[in-house]
Coordinates of C-alpha atoms and ligand atoms in Angstrom, one line a residue:
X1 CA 18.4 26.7 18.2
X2 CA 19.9 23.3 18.0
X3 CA 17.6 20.5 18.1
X4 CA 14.3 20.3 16.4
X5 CA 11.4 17.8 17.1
X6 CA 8.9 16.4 14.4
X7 CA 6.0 14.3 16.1
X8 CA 2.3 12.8 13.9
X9 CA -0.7 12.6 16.1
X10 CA -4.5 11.5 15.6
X11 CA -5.6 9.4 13.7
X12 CA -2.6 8.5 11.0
X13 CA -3.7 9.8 7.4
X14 CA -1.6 9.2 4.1
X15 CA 0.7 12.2 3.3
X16 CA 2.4 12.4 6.8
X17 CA 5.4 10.9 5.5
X18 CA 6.1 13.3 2.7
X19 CA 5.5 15.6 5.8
X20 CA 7.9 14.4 7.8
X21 CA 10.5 14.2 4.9
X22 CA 10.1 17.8 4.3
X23 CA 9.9 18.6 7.8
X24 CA 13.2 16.6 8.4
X25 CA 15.2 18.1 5.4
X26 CA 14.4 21.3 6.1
X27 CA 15.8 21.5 9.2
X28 CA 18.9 20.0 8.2
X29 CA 19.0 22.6 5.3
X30 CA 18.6 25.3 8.0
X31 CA 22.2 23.5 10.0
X32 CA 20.1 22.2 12.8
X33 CA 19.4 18.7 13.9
X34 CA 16.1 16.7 13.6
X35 CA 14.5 14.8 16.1
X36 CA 11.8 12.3 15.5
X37 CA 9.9 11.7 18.4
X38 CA 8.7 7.7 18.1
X39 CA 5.0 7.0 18.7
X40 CA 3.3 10.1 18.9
X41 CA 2.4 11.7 22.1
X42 CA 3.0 8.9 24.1
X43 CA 6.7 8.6 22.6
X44 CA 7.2 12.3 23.8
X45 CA 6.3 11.3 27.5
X46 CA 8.5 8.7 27.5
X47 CA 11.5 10.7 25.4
X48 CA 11.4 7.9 22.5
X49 CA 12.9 9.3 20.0
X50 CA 16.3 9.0 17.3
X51 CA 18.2 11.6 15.5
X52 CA 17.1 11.2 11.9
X53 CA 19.3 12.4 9.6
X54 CA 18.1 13.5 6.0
X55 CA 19.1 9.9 4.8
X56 CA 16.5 8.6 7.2
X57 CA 13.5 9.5 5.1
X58 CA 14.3 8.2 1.6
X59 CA 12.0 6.6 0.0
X60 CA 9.1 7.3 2.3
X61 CA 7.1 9.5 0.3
X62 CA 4.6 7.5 -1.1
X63 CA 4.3 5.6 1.6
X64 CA 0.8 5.2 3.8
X65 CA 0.6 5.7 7.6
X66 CA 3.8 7.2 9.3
X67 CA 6.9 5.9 9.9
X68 CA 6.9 7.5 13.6
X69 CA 4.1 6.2 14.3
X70 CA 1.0 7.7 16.7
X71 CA -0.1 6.8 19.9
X72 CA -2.1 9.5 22.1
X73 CA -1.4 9.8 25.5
X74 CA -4.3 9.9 27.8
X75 CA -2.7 10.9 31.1
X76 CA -1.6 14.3 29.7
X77 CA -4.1 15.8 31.4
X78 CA -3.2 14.7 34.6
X79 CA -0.4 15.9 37.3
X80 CA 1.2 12.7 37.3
X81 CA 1.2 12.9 33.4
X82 CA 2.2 15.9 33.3
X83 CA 5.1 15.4 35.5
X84 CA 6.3 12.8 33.1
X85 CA 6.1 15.0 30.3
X86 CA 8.2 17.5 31.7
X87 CA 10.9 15.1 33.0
X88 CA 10.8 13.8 29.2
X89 CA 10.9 17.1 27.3
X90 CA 14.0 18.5 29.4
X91 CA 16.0 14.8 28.9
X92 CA 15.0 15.3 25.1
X93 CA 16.5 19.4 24.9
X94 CA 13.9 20.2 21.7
X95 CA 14.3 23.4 21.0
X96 CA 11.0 23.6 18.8
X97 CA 8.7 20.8 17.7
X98 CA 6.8 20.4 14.4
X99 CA 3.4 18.8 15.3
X100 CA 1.4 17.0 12.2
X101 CA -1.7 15.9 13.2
X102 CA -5.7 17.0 13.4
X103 CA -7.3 19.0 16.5
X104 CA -6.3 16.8 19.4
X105 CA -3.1 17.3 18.7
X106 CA -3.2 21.0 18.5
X107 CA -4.6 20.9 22.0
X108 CA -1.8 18.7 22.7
X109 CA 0.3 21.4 21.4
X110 CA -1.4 23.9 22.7
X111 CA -0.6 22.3 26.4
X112 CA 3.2 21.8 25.4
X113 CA 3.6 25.8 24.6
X114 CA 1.5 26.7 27.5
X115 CA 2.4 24.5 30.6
X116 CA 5.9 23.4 29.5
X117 CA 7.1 26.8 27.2
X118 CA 7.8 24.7 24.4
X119 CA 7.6 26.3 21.0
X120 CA 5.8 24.3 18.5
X121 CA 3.9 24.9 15.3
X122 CA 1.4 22.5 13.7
X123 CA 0.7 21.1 10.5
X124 CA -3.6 20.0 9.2
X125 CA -3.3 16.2 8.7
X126 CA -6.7 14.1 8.9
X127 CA -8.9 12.1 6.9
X128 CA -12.0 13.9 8.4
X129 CA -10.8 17.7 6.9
X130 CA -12.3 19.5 9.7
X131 CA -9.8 21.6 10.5
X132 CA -10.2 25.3 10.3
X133 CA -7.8 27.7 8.8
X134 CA -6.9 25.3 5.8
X135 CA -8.5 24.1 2.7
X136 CA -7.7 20.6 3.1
X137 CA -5.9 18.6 5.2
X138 CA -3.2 15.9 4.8
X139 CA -4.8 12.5 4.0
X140 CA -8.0 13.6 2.9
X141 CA -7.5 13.4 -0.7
X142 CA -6.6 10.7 -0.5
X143 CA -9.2 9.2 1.8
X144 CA -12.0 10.4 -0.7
X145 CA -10.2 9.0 -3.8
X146 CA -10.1 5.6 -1.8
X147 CA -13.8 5.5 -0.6
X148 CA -14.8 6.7 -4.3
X149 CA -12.9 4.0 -5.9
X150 CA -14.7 1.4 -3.4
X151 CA -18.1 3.0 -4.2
X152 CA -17.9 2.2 -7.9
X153 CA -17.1 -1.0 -7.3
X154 CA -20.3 -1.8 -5.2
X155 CA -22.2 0.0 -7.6
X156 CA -21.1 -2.5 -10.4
X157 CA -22.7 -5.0 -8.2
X158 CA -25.6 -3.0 -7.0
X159 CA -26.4 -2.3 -10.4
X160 CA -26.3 -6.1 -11.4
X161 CA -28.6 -7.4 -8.9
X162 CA -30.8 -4.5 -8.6
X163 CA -30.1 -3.6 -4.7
X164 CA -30.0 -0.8 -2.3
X165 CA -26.0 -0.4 -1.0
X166 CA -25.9 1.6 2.2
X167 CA -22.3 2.6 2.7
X168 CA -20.8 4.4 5.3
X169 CA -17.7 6.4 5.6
X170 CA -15.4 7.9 7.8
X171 CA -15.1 11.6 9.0
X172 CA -16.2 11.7 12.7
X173 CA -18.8 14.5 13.2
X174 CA -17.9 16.3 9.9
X175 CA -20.2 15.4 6.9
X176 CA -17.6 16.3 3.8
X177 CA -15.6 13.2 3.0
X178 CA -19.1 11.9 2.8
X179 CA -20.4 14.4 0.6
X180 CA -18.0 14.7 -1.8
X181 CA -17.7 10.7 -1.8
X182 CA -21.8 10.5 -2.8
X183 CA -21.3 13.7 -5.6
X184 CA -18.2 12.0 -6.7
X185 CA -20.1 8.5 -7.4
X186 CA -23.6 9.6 -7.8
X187 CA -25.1 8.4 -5.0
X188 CA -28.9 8.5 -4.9
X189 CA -28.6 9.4 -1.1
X190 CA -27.0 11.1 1.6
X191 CA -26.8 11.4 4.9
X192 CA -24.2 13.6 6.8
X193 CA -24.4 14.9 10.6
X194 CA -24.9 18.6 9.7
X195 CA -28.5 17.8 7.9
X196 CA -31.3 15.7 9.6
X197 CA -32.9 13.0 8.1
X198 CA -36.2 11.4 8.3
X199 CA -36.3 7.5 7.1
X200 CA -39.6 7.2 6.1
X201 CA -38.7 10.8 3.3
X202 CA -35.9 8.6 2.3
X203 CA -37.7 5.2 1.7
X204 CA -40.2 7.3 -0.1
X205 CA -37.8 8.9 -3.0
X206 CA -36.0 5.9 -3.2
X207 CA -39.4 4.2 -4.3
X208 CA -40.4 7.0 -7.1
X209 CA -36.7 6.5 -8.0
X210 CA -37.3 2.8 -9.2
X211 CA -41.0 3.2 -10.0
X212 CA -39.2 5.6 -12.8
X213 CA -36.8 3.7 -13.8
X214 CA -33.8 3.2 -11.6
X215 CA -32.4 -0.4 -10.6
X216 CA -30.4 0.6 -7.6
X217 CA -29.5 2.9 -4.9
X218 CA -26.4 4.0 -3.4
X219 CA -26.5 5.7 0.1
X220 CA -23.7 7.2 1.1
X221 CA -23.6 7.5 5.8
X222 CA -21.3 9.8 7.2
X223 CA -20.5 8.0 10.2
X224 CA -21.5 11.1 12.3
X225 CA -25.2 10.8 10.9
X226 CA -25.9 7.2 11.6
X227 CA -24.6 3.6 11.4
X228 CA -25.0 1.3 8.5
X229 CA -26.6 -1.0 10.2
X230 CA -29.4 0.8 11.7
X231 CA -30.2 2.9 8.3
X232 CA -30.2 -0.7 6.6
X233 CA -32.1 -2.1 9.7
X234 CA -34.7 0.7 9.2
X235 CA -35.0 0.7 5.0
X236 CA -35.6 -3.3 6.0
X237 CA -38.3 -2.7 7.7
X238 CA -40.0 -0.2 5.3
X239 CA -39.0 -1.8 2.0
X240 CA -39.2 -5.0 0.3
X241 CA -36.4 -4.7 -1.4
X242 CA -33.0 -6.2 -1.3
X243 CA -30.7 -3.8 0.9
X244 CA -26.9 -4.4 1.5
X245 CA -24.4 -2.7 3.6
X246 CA -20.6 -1.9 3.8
X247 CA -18.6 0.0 6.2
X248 CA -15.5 1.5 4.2
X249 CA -13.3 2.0 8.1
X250 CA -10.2 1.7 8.0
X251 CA -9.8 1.2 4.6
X252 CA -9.9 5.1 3.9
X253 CA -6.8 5.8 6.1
X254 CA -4.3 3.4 4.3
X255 CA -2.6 3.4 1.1
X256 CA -0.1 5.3 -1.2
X257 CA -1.1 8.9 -0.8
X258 CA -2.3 10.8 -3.5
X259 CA -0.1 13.2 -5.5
X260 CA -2.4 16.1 -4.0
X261 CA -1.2 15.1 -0.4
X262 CA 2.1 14.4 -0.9
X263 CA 2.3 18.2 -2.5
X264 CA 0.2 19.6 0.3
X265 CA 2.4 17.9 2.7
X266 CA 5.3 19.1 1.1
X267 CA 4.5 22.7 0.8
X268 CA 3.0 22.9 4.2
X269 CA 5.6 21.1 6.2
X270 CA 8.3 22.8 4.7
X271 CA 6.6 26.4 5.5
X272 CA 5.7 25.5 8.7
X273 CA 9.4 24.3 9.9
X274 CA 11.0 27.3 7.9
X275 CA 8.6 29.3 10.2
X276 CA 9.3 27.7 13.3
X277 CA 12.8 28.3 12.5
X278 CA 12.9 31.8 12.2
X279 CA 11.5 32.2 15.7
X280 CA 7.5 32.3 15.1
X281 CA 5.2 29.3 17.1
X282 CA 1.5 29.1 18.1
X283 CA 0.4 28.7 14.4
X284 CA -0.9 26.0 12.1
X285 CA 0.2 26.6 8.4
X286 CA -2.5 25.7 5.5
X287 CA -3.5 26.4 2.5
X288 CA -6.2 28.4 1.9
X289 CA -7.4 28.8 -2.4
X290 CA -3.8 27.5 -3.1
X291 CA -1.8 30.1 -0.8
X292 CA 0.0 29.0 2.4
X293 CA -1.8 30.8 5.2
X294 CA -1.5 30.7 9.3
X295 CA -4.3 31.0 12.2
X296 CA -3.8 30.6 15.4
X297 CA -3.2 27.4 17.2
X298 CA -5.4 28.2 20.4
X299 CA -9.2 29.3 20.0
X300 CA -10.0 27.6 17.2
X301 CA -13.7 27.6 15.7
X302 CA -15.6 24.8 14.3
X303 CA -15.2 23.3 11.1
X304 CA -16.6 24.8 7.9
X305 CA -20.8 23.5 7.7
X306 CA -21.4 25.6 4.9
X307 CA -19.5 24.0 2.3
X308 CA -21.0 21.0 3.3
X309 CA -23.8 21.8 2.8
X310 CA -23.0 23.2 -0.4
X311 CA -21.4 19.4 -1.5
X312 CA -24.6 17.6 0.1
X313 CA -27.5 19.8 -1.8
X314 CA -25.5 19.3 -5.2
X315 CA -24.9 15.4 -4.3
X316 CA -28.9 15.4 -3.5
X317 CA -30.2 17.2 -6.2
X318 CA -28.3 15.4 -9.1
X319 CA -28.3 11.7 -7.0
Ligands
LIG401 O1 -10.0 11.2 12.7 C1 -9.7 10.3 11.8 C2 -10.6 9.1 12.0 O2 -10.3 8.1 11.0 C3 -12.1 9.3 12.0 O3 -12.6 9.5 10.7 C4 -12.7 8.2 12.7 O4 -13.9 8.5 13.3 C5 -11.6 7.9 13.7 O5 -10.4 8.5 13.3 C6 -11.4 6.4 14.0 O6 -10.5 6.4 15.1 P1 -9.7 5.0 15.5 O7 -8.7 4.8 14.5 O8 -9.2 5.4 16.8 O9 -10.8 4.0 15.5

């Protein structure tokens, strides 16, 4: 083993450069070389990558986004693509390849051990935490602490003028980052993709909430449950009330990471390559109640609807 590739995928999510510091520093602790592969998946196809030598990630740890940047590459699944790929991997000699990202690019990965023999192990990173086999991934953390700090903010304004915020939030077809967003701030309401809502139920508490008392309403919209626009389109309709909305985007993936990803990061990254090191691919490496676990990389089941449902009934009930 000589040469060692580290590559982010997805969606970028703070704490992948504290993962690709550890990932980078451990291999040069193990004698080998490090290879960052530039632009994500479509840097690999087109063998865009630099040596980096442990130098090269100083001062990177609390950094947001990733210094190698991602890009997907769409024609993977295609001959041609594929073609390229392989002409690209044997030009680039990796002789392993540390993949941080969420579930695309473990399929990606997943392809790359399969069709091209390349051994690779993966590391959770994503803002939505839907991965399987780990407690939380990179960059969630610190997405939440983002979208809870923006929520209390709008409720400051909420609360002065008396209005209904809908706010919606990241997390693709996974209802957590919202739920833990709306128990965090006290939302009044919540709608994630795992639970169904009906507009008219909603409309209806929200009124017995101010007939008793209360002078505003936050509702929290996982983006997989509905867009802002309609649920605020809809509470129009229904209520004659003042109703706002804000959609958080992009917002949640940027920023400093939190200490808690940076650590994860850390831990993970640096298990993960040690691991890939001493000969053993095909897993992703987590951490599951504090300890580093691994689970396979292919066959992977859903992500976890139980604890958000958990997180959602205690956000409801006390909201
Ligand atoms: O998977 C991370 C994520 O931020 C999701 O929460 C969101 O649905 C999606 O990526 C947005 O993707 P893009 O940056 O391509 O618009």
């Amino acid at each position: 083993m000589k040469r060692i590739g580290v590559l982010t995928g997805g969606g970028d999510a703070a704490g992948m450069n504290a993962a690709v510091r550890a990932a980078v520093r451990t291999i040069w602790h193990h004698g080998l070389e490090a290879v960052g592969i530039n632009r994500g998946w479509q840097g690999l196809a087109e063998a865009d990558a630099r040596v980096m030598e442990p130098g090269s990630v100083s001062g990177i740890l609390h950094l947001g986004g990733t210094i190698l940047r991602t890009f997907r590459y769409p024609d993977f699944a295609t001959e041609e693509g594929d073609a390229v790929m392989a002409k690209s991997l044997k030009k680039l000699k990796l002789d392993g390849l540390v993949v941080i990202g969420g579930d695309g690019s473990f399929r990606g990965a997943n392809k790359l051990m399969k069709d091209f023999d390349v051994p690779v192990i993966g590391v959770p990173a994503t803002i939505d935490n839907d991965i399987p086999g780990t407690d939380r991934s990179i960059g969630y953390d610190t997405a939440l602490n983002i979208a809870v700090d923006a929520v209390d903010k709008i409720k400051d304004t909420a609360s002065s003028h008396g209005r209904i915020f809908v706010i919606e939030v990241m997390g693709r077809n996974y209802g957590l980052l919202a739920a833990q967003v709306a128990m965090a701030t006290g939302a009044e309401e919540t709608l994630v993709p795992e639970m169904k809502y009906d507009v008219n139920e909603l409309c209806a508490r929200m009124e017995q909430a101010y007939a008793m008392g209360k002078y505003h309403a936050l509702i929290i919209v996982a983006e997989g449950a509905a867009r802002a626009s309609q649920v605020t389109y809809e509470i129009n309709q229904r209520l004659n009330r003042p109703v706002r909305m804000v959609v958080l985007g992009h917002v949640q993936r940027g920023g400093a990471p939190s200490a808690f990803d940076r650590i994860l990061a850390t831990r993970m990254t640096h298990h993960a390559t040690d691991m890939l090191i001493a000969g053993k691919h095909g897993v992703m490496v987590g951490v599951v109640a504090n300890k580093i676990k691994t689970s396979a990389l292919v066959k992977r089941t859903g992500a976890d609807s139980k604890v958000v449902h958990q997180n959602w009934e205690l956000a409801q009930l006390l909201g």
